[in-house]
Coordinates of C-alpha atoms in Angstrom, one line a residue:
Chain A
M1 CA -314.0 -114.7 -16.9
S2 CA -316.9 -117.6 -17.1
A3 CA -316.7 -117.8 -20.5
A4 CA -312.9 -118.4 -20.4
A5 CA -312.9 -120.5 -18.0
G6 CA -311.4 -123.8 -18.7
A7 CA -309.4 -121.9 -21.2
R8 CA -305.5 -120.6 -20.2
R9 CA -305.7 -119.2 -17.2
R10 CA -303.3 -115.3 -17.4
A11 CA -300.6 -115.6 -15.0
F12 CA -301.1 -111.5 -14.9
A13 CA -304.5 -110.8 -14.5
P14 CA -305.3 -107.0 -14.7
D15 CA -306.0 -106.0 -11.3
W16 CA -309.4 -103.5 -12.0
T17 CA -310.0 -102.4 -7.8
G18 CA -305.9 -101.5 -8.0
R19 CA -306.7 -99.8 -10.7
V20 CA -309.6 -98.0 -9.5
V21 CA -308.1 -96.8 -6.3
V22 CA -305.4 -95.5 -8.4
A23 CA -308.2 -93.4 -10.6
A24 CA -309.6 -92.1 -7.6
I25 CA -306.5 -90.7 -6.1
A26 CA -305.5 -89.3 -9.2
L27 CA -308.8 -87.6 -9.9
Y28 CA -308.5 -86.6 -5.6
T29 CA -305.3 -85.4 -6.2
L30 CA -306.7 -82.9 -9.7
Y31 CA -309.3 -81.8 -7.5
A32 CA -307.3 -81.1 -3.9
F33 CA -305.1 -78.7 -6.7
S34 CA -307.6 -76.7 -7.3
A35 CA -309.2 -76.2 -4.2
L36 CA -306.3 -75.2 -2.7
D37 CA -306.4 -72.9 -5.5
F38 CA -302.8 -74.0 -7.1
S39 CA -302.3 -72.8 -10.8
A40 CA -299.4 -73.5 -13.0
Q41 CA -298.6 -69.9 -13.3
R42 CA -298.5 -69.9 -9.6
F43 CA -295.9 -72.8 -9.5
A44 CA -293.6 -70.8 -12.0
T45 CA -293.9 -67.6 -9.9
G46 CA -292.7 -69.5 -6.9
L47 CA -290.3 -71.2 -9.0
G48 CA -288.9 -67.7 -9.5
E49 CA -289.4 -66.7 -5.9
G50 CA -287.7 -70.1 -5.0
A51 CA -284.2 -69.5 -7.2
R52 CA -284.0 -66.0 -5.6
L53 CA -284.5 -67.2 -1.9
I54 CA -282.0 -69.5 -2.6
G55 CA -279.8 -66.9 -4.0
R56 CA -280.5 -64.8 -0.9
M57 CA -279.7 -67.8 1.4
L58 CA -276.4 -68.5 -0.2
P59 CA -273.8 -68.3 1.2
P60 CA -275.0 -68.8 4.9
N61 CA -273.8 -66.0 7.6
F62 CA -272.5 -67.4 10.7
A63 CA -271.6 -64.1 11.7
R64 CA -273.8 -63.8 15.0
W65 CA -272.8 -67.3 15.8
P66 CA -273.2 -66.6 20.0
L67 CA -276.5 -65.7 19.1
L68 CA -277.2 -69.1 17.2
V69 CA -275.1 -71.2 20.1
E70 CA -277.3 -69.7 23.0
G71 CA -280.1 -70.9 21.0
L72 CA -279.0 -74.1 20.2
I73 CA -277.6 -75.1 24.1
E74 CA -281.3 -73.7 25.7
S75 CA -282.8 -76.3 22.6
L76 CA -280.8 -78.6 24.3
Q77 CA -281.2 -78.1 27.3
I78 CA -285.1 -78.5 26.9
A79 CA -284.7 -81.6 25.1
I80 CA -282.3 -83.2 27.8
L81 CA -285.0 -81.9 31.1
A82 CA -288.1 -82.6 28.5
S83 CA -287.1 -86.5 27.8
A84 CA -285.4 -86.9 31.9
L85 CA -288.9 -86.0 33.3
G86 CA -290.7 -87.2 30.5
I87 CA -289.4 -90.6 30.9
L88 CA -289.9 -90.4 34.6
A89 CA -293.2 -89.7 34.3
S90 CA -294.1 -92.6 31.7
L91 CA -292.8 -95.1 34.0
P92 CA -295.8 -95.2 36.1
L93 CA -298.0 -94.7 33.5
G94 CA -297.0 -97.3 31.2
L95 CA -297.5 -100.2 34.0
L96 CA -301.0 -98.2 34.9
A97 CA -301.9 -99.0 31.2
A98 CA -300.8 -102.4 31.2
R99 CA -303.6 -104.6 30.7
N100 CA -301.7 -107.6 32.1
L101 CA -300.6 -106.4 35.1
M102 CA -303.7 -103.6 35.8
P103 CA -307.4 -104.4 36.5
G104 CA -309.6 -102.6 33.2
W105 CA -310.8 -99.9 35.3
V106 CA -307.3 -98.5 35.7
A107 CA -305.7 -99.5 32.7
V108 CA -308.5 -97.9 30.6
P109 CA -308.6 -94.3 31.7
T110 CA -304.7 -94.2 32.1
R111 CA -304.8 -95.5 28.1
F112 CA -307.2 -92.4 27.6
F113 CA -305.0 -90.1 29.1
I114 CA -302.1 -91.1 27.1
A115 CA -303.8 -91.0 24.0
F116 CA -304.9 -87.4 25.1
C117 CA -301.2 -86.7 25.6
R118 CA -300.4 -87.4 21.6
S119 CA -303.4 -86.4 20.2
F120 CA -302.0 -82.6 20.0
H121 CA -299.3 -81.5 18.2
P122 CA -296.0 -80.4 21.0
V123 CA -296.4 -76.9 19.0
I124 CA -300.0 -76.3 20.7
V125 CA -299.3 -77.7 23.6
A126 CA -296.3 -75.4 24.0
I127 CA -298.8 -72.6 22.8
L128 CA -301.3 -72.8 26.4
F129 CA -297.9 -73.6 28.3
V130 CA -296.7 -70.2 27.3
K131 CA -299.8 -68.8 28.4
A132 CA -299.8 -70.9 31.5
I133 CA -296.2 -70.5 33.0
G134 CA -295.2 -67.9 30.5
F135 CA -292.8 -67.7 27.9
G136 CA -289.5 -69.4 27.9
A137 CA -287.9 -72.7 28.1
L138 CA -289.8 -73.7 31.0
A139 CA -293.4 -73.8 28.4
G140 CA -290.8 -76.3 26.0
V141 CA -290.2 -78.0 28.6
A142 CA -293.4 -78.8 29.9
A143 CA -294.9 -79.5 26.0
L144 CA -292.5 -81.9 25.4
I145 CA -293.3 -83.5 28.6
V146 CA -296.7 -83.8 27.7
A147 CA -295.8 -84.9 23.8
S148 CA -293.1 -87.6 25.3
M149 CA -295.5 -89.1 27.8
G150 CA -297.9 -89.6 25.2
F151 CA -295.5 -91.5 22.8
I152 CA -293.4 -93.5 25.2
A153 CA -295.7 -94.5 27.8
K154 CA -298.0 -96.3 25.2
L155 CA -294.5 -97.9 23.8
F156 CA -293.9 -98.9 27.3
A157 CA -297.5 -100.1 28.2
E158 CA -297.6 -102.4 24.9
A159 CA -294.1 -103.7 25.4
I160 CA -295.5 -105.2 28.9
E161 CA -298.5 -106.5 27.4
E162 CA -296.1 -108.7 25.7
I163 CA -293.2 -109.7 28.2
S164 CA -293.9 -113.6 28.9
P165 CA -296.3 -114.2 32.0
K166 CA -293.8 -117.5 33.5
P167 CA -291.7 -115.0 35.5
L168 CA -294.7 -113.3 36.6
E169 CA -296.5 -115.9 38.0
A170 CA -293.1 -117.1 39.5
V171 CA -292.4 -114.3 41.4
R172 CA -296.5 -113.9 42.5
A173 CA -296.4 -117.8 43.4
S174 CA -293.1 -116.4 45.9
G175 CA -296.0 -114.3 47.5
A176 CA -293.5 -111.1 46.8
P177 CA -295.5 -107.8 46.8
F178 CA -296.0 -105.8 43.4
A179 CA -292.9 -103.5 43.8
A180 CA -290.9 -106.9 43.8
V181 CA -292.9 -107.6 40.9
V182 CA -292.2 -105.0 39.0
I183 CA -288.1 -105.1 39.9
F184 CA -287.8 -108.5 38.7
A185 CA -290.3 -110.4 36.6
V186 CA -291.5 -107.3 34.5
M187 CA -288.4 -104.7 33.9
P188 CA -285.9 -107.2 33.1
Q189 CA -288.0 -108.5 30.3
V190 CA -288.5 -105.0 28.8
M191 CA -285.5 -103.0 29.9
S192 CA -283.4 -102.9 26.6
R193 CA -286.5 -102.3 24.5
F194 CA -286.9 -99.0 27.1
V195 CA -283.8 -97.6 26.5
G196 CA -284.2 -97.8 22.5
F197 CA -287.7 -96.1 23.0
A198 CA -286.4 -93.3 25.5
L199 CA -283.4 -93.0 22.7
Y200 CA -285.6 -92.4 20.1
Q201 CA -287.5 -89.9 22.2
L202 CA -284.6 -88.0 23.2
D203 CA -284.0 -87.4 19.2
S204 CA -287.8 -86.9 19.0
N205 CA -287.2 -84.1 21.6
L206 CA -284.4 -82.9 20.1
R207 CA -286.2 -82.0 16.6
N208 CA -289.4 -80.1 18.4
S209 CA -287.4 -78.6 20.9
T210 CA -286.1 -76.6 18.2
M211 CA -289.4 -75.9 16.9
V212 CA -291.7 -74.8 20.2
G213 CA -289.6 -71.6 20.1
L214 CA -291.4 -69.9 17.0
V215 CA -294.7 -70.1 19.8
G216 CA -292.4 -68.2 22.4
A217 CA -291.4 -71.3 24.1
G218 CA -287.5 -71.0 24.1
G219 CA -285.0 -72.2 22.3
I220 CA -283.4 -71.7 18.9
G221 CA -286.6 -71.5 17.3
G222 CA -287.2 -68.0 18.3
T223 CA -283.8 -66.8 17.0
L224 CA -284.7 -68.8 13.6
D225 CA -288.9 -67.2 13.6
A226 CA -286.9 -63.8 14.5
A227 CA -284.5 -64.2 11.1
F228 CA -287.3 -65.1 9.1
K229 CA -289.3 -62.1 10.1
R230 CA -286.6 -59.7 9.5
F231 CA -285.8 -61.6 5.9
D232 CA -281.9 -62.1 6.8
Y233 CA -281.9 -65.1 5.1
D234 CA -278.5 -65.6 4.8
F235 CA -279.1 -66.1 8.8
V236 CA -282.1 -68.7 8.1
S237 CA -279.7 -70.7 6.1
A238 CA -277.1 -70.8 9.1
I239 CA -279.5 -71.6 11.6
L240 CA -281.0 -74.6 9.4
I241 CA -277.7 -75.7 8.7
A242 CA -276.6 -75.7 12.6
I243 CA -280.2 -77.6 13.5
I244 CA -279.7 -80.3 11.1
A245 CA -276.0 -80.7 12.5
M246 CA -277.2 -80.9 15.9
I247 CA -279.9 -83.4 15.1
F248 CA -277.2 -85.6 12.9
I249 CA -274.9 -85.5 16.1
G250 CA -277.5 -87.0 18.2
E251 CA -278.7 -89.2 15.7
I252 CA -275.0 -91.1 15.9
L253 CA -274.6 -90.2 19.5
S254 CA -277.8 -92.3 20.1
G255 CA -276.6 -94.9 17.6
W256 CA -274.1 -95.8 20.1
V257 CA -275.6 -96.0 23.1
R258 CA -278.2 -98.1 21.6
R259 CA -274.9 -100.4 20.8
A260 CA -273.8 -100.2 24.3
F261 CA -276.8 -101.4 25.5
Q262 CA -277.9 -104.5 23.1
Chain P
M1 CA -258.5 -137.3 46.6
T2 CA -256.6 -134.4 47.7
P3 CA -257.8 -131.2 48.7
A4 CA -255.3 -129.7 45.3
Q5 CA -257.9 -131.8 43.3
H6 CA -261.3 -130.2 44.5
A7 CA -259.3 -126.5 44.4
A8 CA -259.3 -126.0 40.6
P9 CA -263.3 -126.8 40.0
L10 CA -264.2 -125.3 43.0
A11 CA -262.6 -122.0 41.9
A12 CA -264.5 -122.1 38.7
V13 CA -267.6 -122.8 40.6
D14 CA -267.1 -119.8 42.7
R15 CA -267.0 -117.4 40.3
E16 CA -269.6 -114.8 40.3
W17 CA -272.3 -115.2 37.6
R18 CA -272.5 -111.4 36.0
R19 CA -274.7 -110.8 32.8
F20 CA -272.0 -108.6 31.5
S21 CA -268.7 -108.5 30.2
P22 CA -266.4 -105.6 32.1
R23 CA -266.5 -103.4 28.8
E24 CA -270.3 -103.7 28.4
R25 CA -270.7 -102.5 32.0
F26 CA -268.1 -99.5 31.5
A27 CA -270.0 -98.5 28.5
R28 CA -273.2 -98.9 30.0
W29 CA -271.8 -97.1 33.4
L30 CA -270.8 -94.1 31.0
V31 CA -273.8 -93.8 29.2
Y32 CA -275.4 -93.4 33.0
L33 CA -273.1 -91.3 34.1
V34 CA -273.2 -88.8 30.8
A35 CA -277.0 -88.6 31.2
V36 CA -276.9 -87.5 34.8
A37 CA -274.3 -85.0 34.3
A38 CA -276.1 -83.7 31.2
I39 CA -279.4 -83.8 33.7
V40 CA -277.5 -81.6 36.1
W41 CA -276.0 -78.9 33.3
S42 CA -279.6 -78.9 32.2
V43 CA -281.4 -78.0 35.7
R44 CA -278.7 -75.8 37.0
T45 CA -278.1 -73.4 33.4
I46 CA -281.4 -73.5 32.0
D47 CA -283.3 -70.1 32.0
V48 CA -286.8 -70.0 34.3
I49 CA -287.8 -66.9 35.0
P50 CA -289.2 -67.1 38.5
E51 CA -291.8 -64.7 38.2
F52 CA -293.7 -66.2 35.6
L53 CA -293.4 -69.4 37.3
A54 CA -294.7 -68.2 40.3
D55 CA -298.3 -66.5 39.2
A56 CA -298.6 -69.8 36.4
P57 CA -301.5 -71.3 39.2
T58 CA -303.3 -67.9 38.6
Q59 CA -302.8 -68.1 34.8
I60 CA -303.9 -71.5 34.7
V61 CA -307.2 -71.1 36.6
D62 CA -307.5 -68.0 34.4
L63 CA -306.7 -69.7 31.1
F64 CA -309.3 -72.1 32.0
Q65 CA -312.6 -69.7 33.1
R66 CA -311.8 -67.6 29.4
M67 CA -312.1 -71.1 27.6
W68 CA -315.4 -71.8 29.4
P69 CA -317.7 -71.8 27.7
V70 CA -316.4 -72.9 24.4
D71 CA -317.3 -71.1 21.9
V72 CA -319.5 -74.0 19.5
A73 CA -321.3 -71.7 17.4
H74 CA -318.1 -70.0 16.0
Y75 CA -317.1 -74.0 14.2
R76 CA -319.8 -73.1 11.3
R77 CA -318.6 -69.7 10.7
G78 CA -314.9 -69.6 11.1
I79 CA -313.3 -73.8 11.4
H80 CA -315.3 -75.8 8.8
D81 CA -313.9 -74.3 6.1
V82 CA -310.5 -74.3 7.6
L83 CA -311.2 -77.8 8.7
I84 CA -311.8 -79.0 5.3
E85 CA -308.6 -77.4 4.2
T86 CA -306.4 -79.2 7.0
L87 CA -307.7 -82.1 5.7
H88 CA -306.8 -81.5 2.0
I89 CA -303.5 -80.4 3.0
A90 CA -302.6 -83.8 4.8
T91 CA -303.7 -86.1 1.8
L92 CA -302.5 -84.2 -0.4
G93 CA -299.3 -83.7 1.2
T94 CA -299.4 -87.5 1.7
I95 CA -300.3 -88.2 -1.9
L96 CA -297.0 -85.9 -3.3
A97 CA -294.7 -87.4 -0.5
L98 CA -295.7 -90.6 -1.7
G99 CA -295.3 -89.9 -5.3
L100 CA -291.6 -88.3 -4.7
A101 CA -290.5 -90.9 -1.9
V102 CA -291.2 -93.9 -4.5
P103 CA -287.9 -93.0 -7.3
V104 CA -285.9 -91.9 -3.8
G105 CA -286.8 -95.7 -2.3
L106 CA -286.0 -97.0 -5.4
L107 CA -282.6 -95.2 -5.0
A108 CA -281.8 -96.1 -1.3
A109 CA -282.9 -99.5 -1.7
R110 CA -279.3 -101.6 -1.9
N111 CA -280.8 -104.3 -3.7
I112 CA -282.6 -102.8 -6.6
T113 CA -279.5 -100.0 -6.9
R114 CA -276.5 -101.5 -7.4
S115 CA -274.4 -98.5 -6.6
R116 CA -272.9 -97.8 -3.3
V117 CA -272.9 -93.5 -4.5
A118 CA -276.4 -93.2 -5.6
N119 CA -277.5 -95.8 -2.5
Q120 CA -275.9 -92.7 -0.2
F121 CA -276.8 -89.9 -2.1
A122 CA -281.0 -91.0 -1.9
Q123 CA -279.8 -91.6 2.2
L124 CA -278.3 -88.0 2.3
I125 CA -282.1 -86.9 0.7
L126 CA -283.7 -88.8 3.3
V127 CA -282.0 -87.3 6.1
S128 CA -282.3 -84.3 5.3
S129 CA -286.3 -84.8 4.5
R130 CA -286.8 -86.1 7.9
S131 CA -284.3 -83.5 9.8
V132 CA -286.1 -80.4 8.6
N133 CA -288.9 -80.0 10.7
S134 CA -292.4 -79.4 9.1
L135 CA -293.0 -75.8 10.5
V136 CA -289.5 -75.0 9.0
W137 CA -290.5 -76.7 5.7
A138 CA -293.9 -74.6 5.7
L139 CA -291.6 -71.0 6.6
V140 CA -289.5 -72.0 3.7
F141 CA -292.7 -72.3 1.3
V142 CA -294.5 -70.0 2.4
A143 CA -291.5 -67.6 1.5
V144 CA -291.7 -69.3 -2.1
F145 CA -295.0 -69.7 -3.1
G146 CA -296.7 -67.3 -0.6
P147 CA -299.1 -67.8 2.6
G148 CA -301.9 -70.7 1.8
A149 CA -302.4 -74.0 1.6
L150 CA -300.1 -75.1 -1.1
A151 CA -297.0 -74.3 1.0
G152 CA -298.8 -76.5 3.7
A153 CA -299.1 -79.1 1.3
L154 CA -295.7 -79.3 -0.3
A155 CA -293.9 -78.7 3.7
I156 CA -296.3 -82.0 4.7
A157 CA -294.8 -83.0 1.2
F158 CA -291.6 -82.6 1.9
R159 CA -291.4 -83.4 5.4
S160 CA -292.8 -86.9 4.8
I161 CA -290.4 -87.6 2.3
G162 CA -288.0 -88.8 4.4
F163 CA -289.9 -91.3 6.7
V164 CA -291.8 -93.2 3.5
G165 CA -288.5 -93.6 1.8
K166 CA -286.8 -94.6 4.7
L167 CA -289.6 -97.0 5.2
L168 CA -289.8 -98.3 2.0
A169 CA -286.2 -98.6 1.0
E170 CA -286.1 -100.8 4.2
A171 CA -289.6 -102.8 2.6
L172 CA -288.0 -103.4 -0.5
E173 CA -285.0 -104.7 1.0
E174 CA -286.4 -107.5 2.6
T175 CA -288.3 -108.7 -0.5
Q176 CA -287.4 -112.1 -1.6
R177 CA -284.9 -112.8 -4.6
G178 CA -287.4 -116.2 -5.6
P179 CA -289.5 -114.1 -8.0
I180 CA -287.9 -111.5 -9.5
E181 CA -284.9 -114.3 -10.4
A182 CA -288.1 -116.1 -12.4
L183 CA -288.9 -112.8 -13.8
E184 CA -285.6 -112.1 -14.7
A185 CA -284.9 -115.5 -15.9
A186 CA -288.3 -115.3 -18.2
G187 CA -286.3 -112.0 -19.7
A188 CA -289.0 -109.4 -18.4
P189 CA -288.2 -105.8 -18.4
W190 CA -287.2 -103.8 -15.6
G191 CA -290.7 -102.3 -15.4
S192 CA -292.3 -105.4 -15.4
I193 CA -290.0 -106.9 -12.8
M194 CA -290.7 -103.9 -10.4
L195 CA -294.8 -104.1 -11.2
K196 CA -295.0 -108.0 -11.0
G197 CA -291.8 -108.8 -9.0
Y198 CA -291.4 -106.2 -6.3
W199 CA -294.7 -104.4 -6.2
P200 CA -296.9 -107.1 -4.7
Q201 CA -294.3 -108.5 -2.0
V202 CA -294.6 -104.4 -0.8
Q203 CA -297.3 -103.4 -1.3
P204 CA -298.8 -104.5 2.1
A205 CA -296.3 -102.3 3.7
F206 CA -296.5 -99.6 1.4
I207 CA -300.2 -99.3 2.5
G208 CA -299.6 -99.4 6.1
I209 CA -296.7 -96.6 5.4
A210 CA -299.3 -94.5 3.5
L211 CA -301.7 -94.8 6.3
F212 CA -299.5 -94.4 9.1
R213 CA -297.7 -91.2 7.9
W214 CA -301.4 -89.4 6.8
D215 CA -301.8 -90.1 10.3
I216 CA -299.4 -88.1 11.3
N217 CA -299.7 -85.4 8.6
V218 CA -303.3 -85.1 9.9
R219 CA -302.1 -83.9 13.5
E220 CA -298.9 -81.5 11.8
S221 CA -301.2 -79.9 9.4
A222 CA -303.4 -78.9 12.1
V223 CA -300.1 -76.5 13.3
L224 CA -299.1 -75.3 10.0
G225 CA -301.7 -72.3 10.2
L226 CA -299.4 -71.1 12.5
V227 CA -297.0 -69.8 9.9
G228 CA -299.2 -69.1 7.4
A229 CA -299.6 -72.3 5.7
G230 CA -303.3 -72.6 5.6
G231 CA -305.3 -74.8 7.7
I232 CA -307.1 -74.9 10.7
G233 CA -303.7 -73.4 12.3
V234 CA -305.2 -70.0 10.9
A235 CA -308.5 -70.1 12.7
L236 CA -306.2 -71.0 15.6
D237 CA -303.8 -68.3 15.7
D238 CA -306.9 -65.5 14.6
A239 CA -308.6 -66.9 18.0
M240 CA -304.8 -66.5 20.0
N241 CA -303.8 -63.2 18.5
F242 CA -307.3 -61.6 19.6
F243 CA -307.4 -63.5 23.1
Q244 CA -310.8 -65.4 22.3
W245 CA -309.6 -68.2 24.4
D246 CA -313.4 -69.5 24.1
R247 CA -313.0 -69.8 20.4
V248 CA -309.0 -71.6 20.9
A249 CA -311.1 -73.8 23.2
M250 CA -313.3 -75.0 19.9
V251 CA -310.4 -74.7 17.7
L252 CA -308.7 -77.4 20.1
L253 CA -311.8 -79.4 20.3
T254 CA -311.8 -79.9 17.0
I255 CA -308.6 -80.5 16.3
L256 CA -308.4 -83.8 18.8
V257 CA -311.8 -84.7 17.7
V258 CA -310.3 -85.0 14.2
V259 CA -307.3 -86.7 15.1
V260 CA -309.0 -89.3 17.1
I261 CA -311.4 -90.0 14.5
A262 CA -308.4 -90.1 12.1
E263 CA -306.9 -92.8 14.2
I264 CA -310.0 -95.2 14.3
L265 CA -310.3 -94.5 10.5
V266 CA -306.9 -96.1 9.4
T267 CA -306.9 -98.6 12.4
W268 CA -310.1 -99.8 10.9
I269 CA -308.5 -99.3 6.9
R270 CA -305.6 -101.6 8.4
R271 CA -307.5 -104.4 9.9
R272 CA -310.0 -104.5 6.5
I273 CA -306.8 -104.3 4.3
I274 CA -303.6 -106.0 5.8

């Protein structure tokens, strides 16, 4: 470029770093496809299979709706209980993990615990709970409580760390005990955000509660797994439609609640 | 001054201050009521098997006894290869998702696609992608392409489209009009407007979204093997089916380490680039 210095400045200089990155990603994609044993022929066969699958999924078969409704209700129960207990457990955890309220020797281990809760997929946690407390909805509830703690306790802690310190100082200066500091200085500042996080977690628990059944932890997932294994694809599509409808309704409801709390 | 003159302002002062209007309070109470009712209903009707619950402590002790000592030697024989496969699934799935989500995101952004119908259609794609769990996508793709990592990568990709597309559309809608109008005034074609007008504005958001989703996908791809879609979940499933809990413990430990490293890596890259 130095030769051209003093000459015309180019408005849209070529972005060589960007090009190299794009080329590297393209190369990796090709390599990964070959490493994963992907071929055009397999893709073509797959498309044929896909067409057959869709053919067998249509029309969806709602004939066994009592089974479907039973599974959905259990998933809903799992989601509600896991959210309620998970949020309840996250409140103290969030307080303990907030670095502006707690000394480092409390906050840091709590943060590690929260990160640990978050590091496994809910389905893996569900497997362990199925072994520990047996098949059924309770294992699903326990697994989703762990998942909820991992997510909302972290968000709670971050929200608490962002609050203004002035009300804290004012309440402390009046000689209030710790509980009063939390109730009168911390909670009013973070309550509306907490409601938002709680609703988000309820949505996410509802999604996951339809899945923990795949490993025997209750809910519609067990029904779905059985239908897939028996190649009842028309019932599979009915279940999928029902799950999507339930999640959709859940999102609309949580939108209403969010507006009520704004 | 007569007492009557005092009364009017005093009445106004004496009125109790309330933070919310009656309607807001009613809405809140309704939400609390419904929440409590839902919890009570769930507690009373959920199916709990008391026998299973009674021996839970014994089972938990038994679980940890079987997991200890962790079978560290199993890593080289049975875990390393599937771990690499998991990382491929997560990375390839993310790349495919980015490629597929860009057109949908462009279609969903109201300032780029000026058609209500097209926006709604794109939103429908994004919502259905997000509503179906990656495990369900994996079940579907295993039925289509057969068991293996390919099904896993596609499942991750299809699950991620909704997430990436939604955030990308939001980032596009927040862009400034200035540079775009300047390009339009200079007679730039559509491709140039995209590349030189919108792209520089959404690039940081795009990289952030990609990294964030990759981090999530590393976690998600670890379970896909449970339904036969490849990756480390296969090793987990095998070990569990043979009740080799010491190997299960090693797989879990590996997942934990990888997830932590991925999170540290993502945080580090974010801090350097954005």
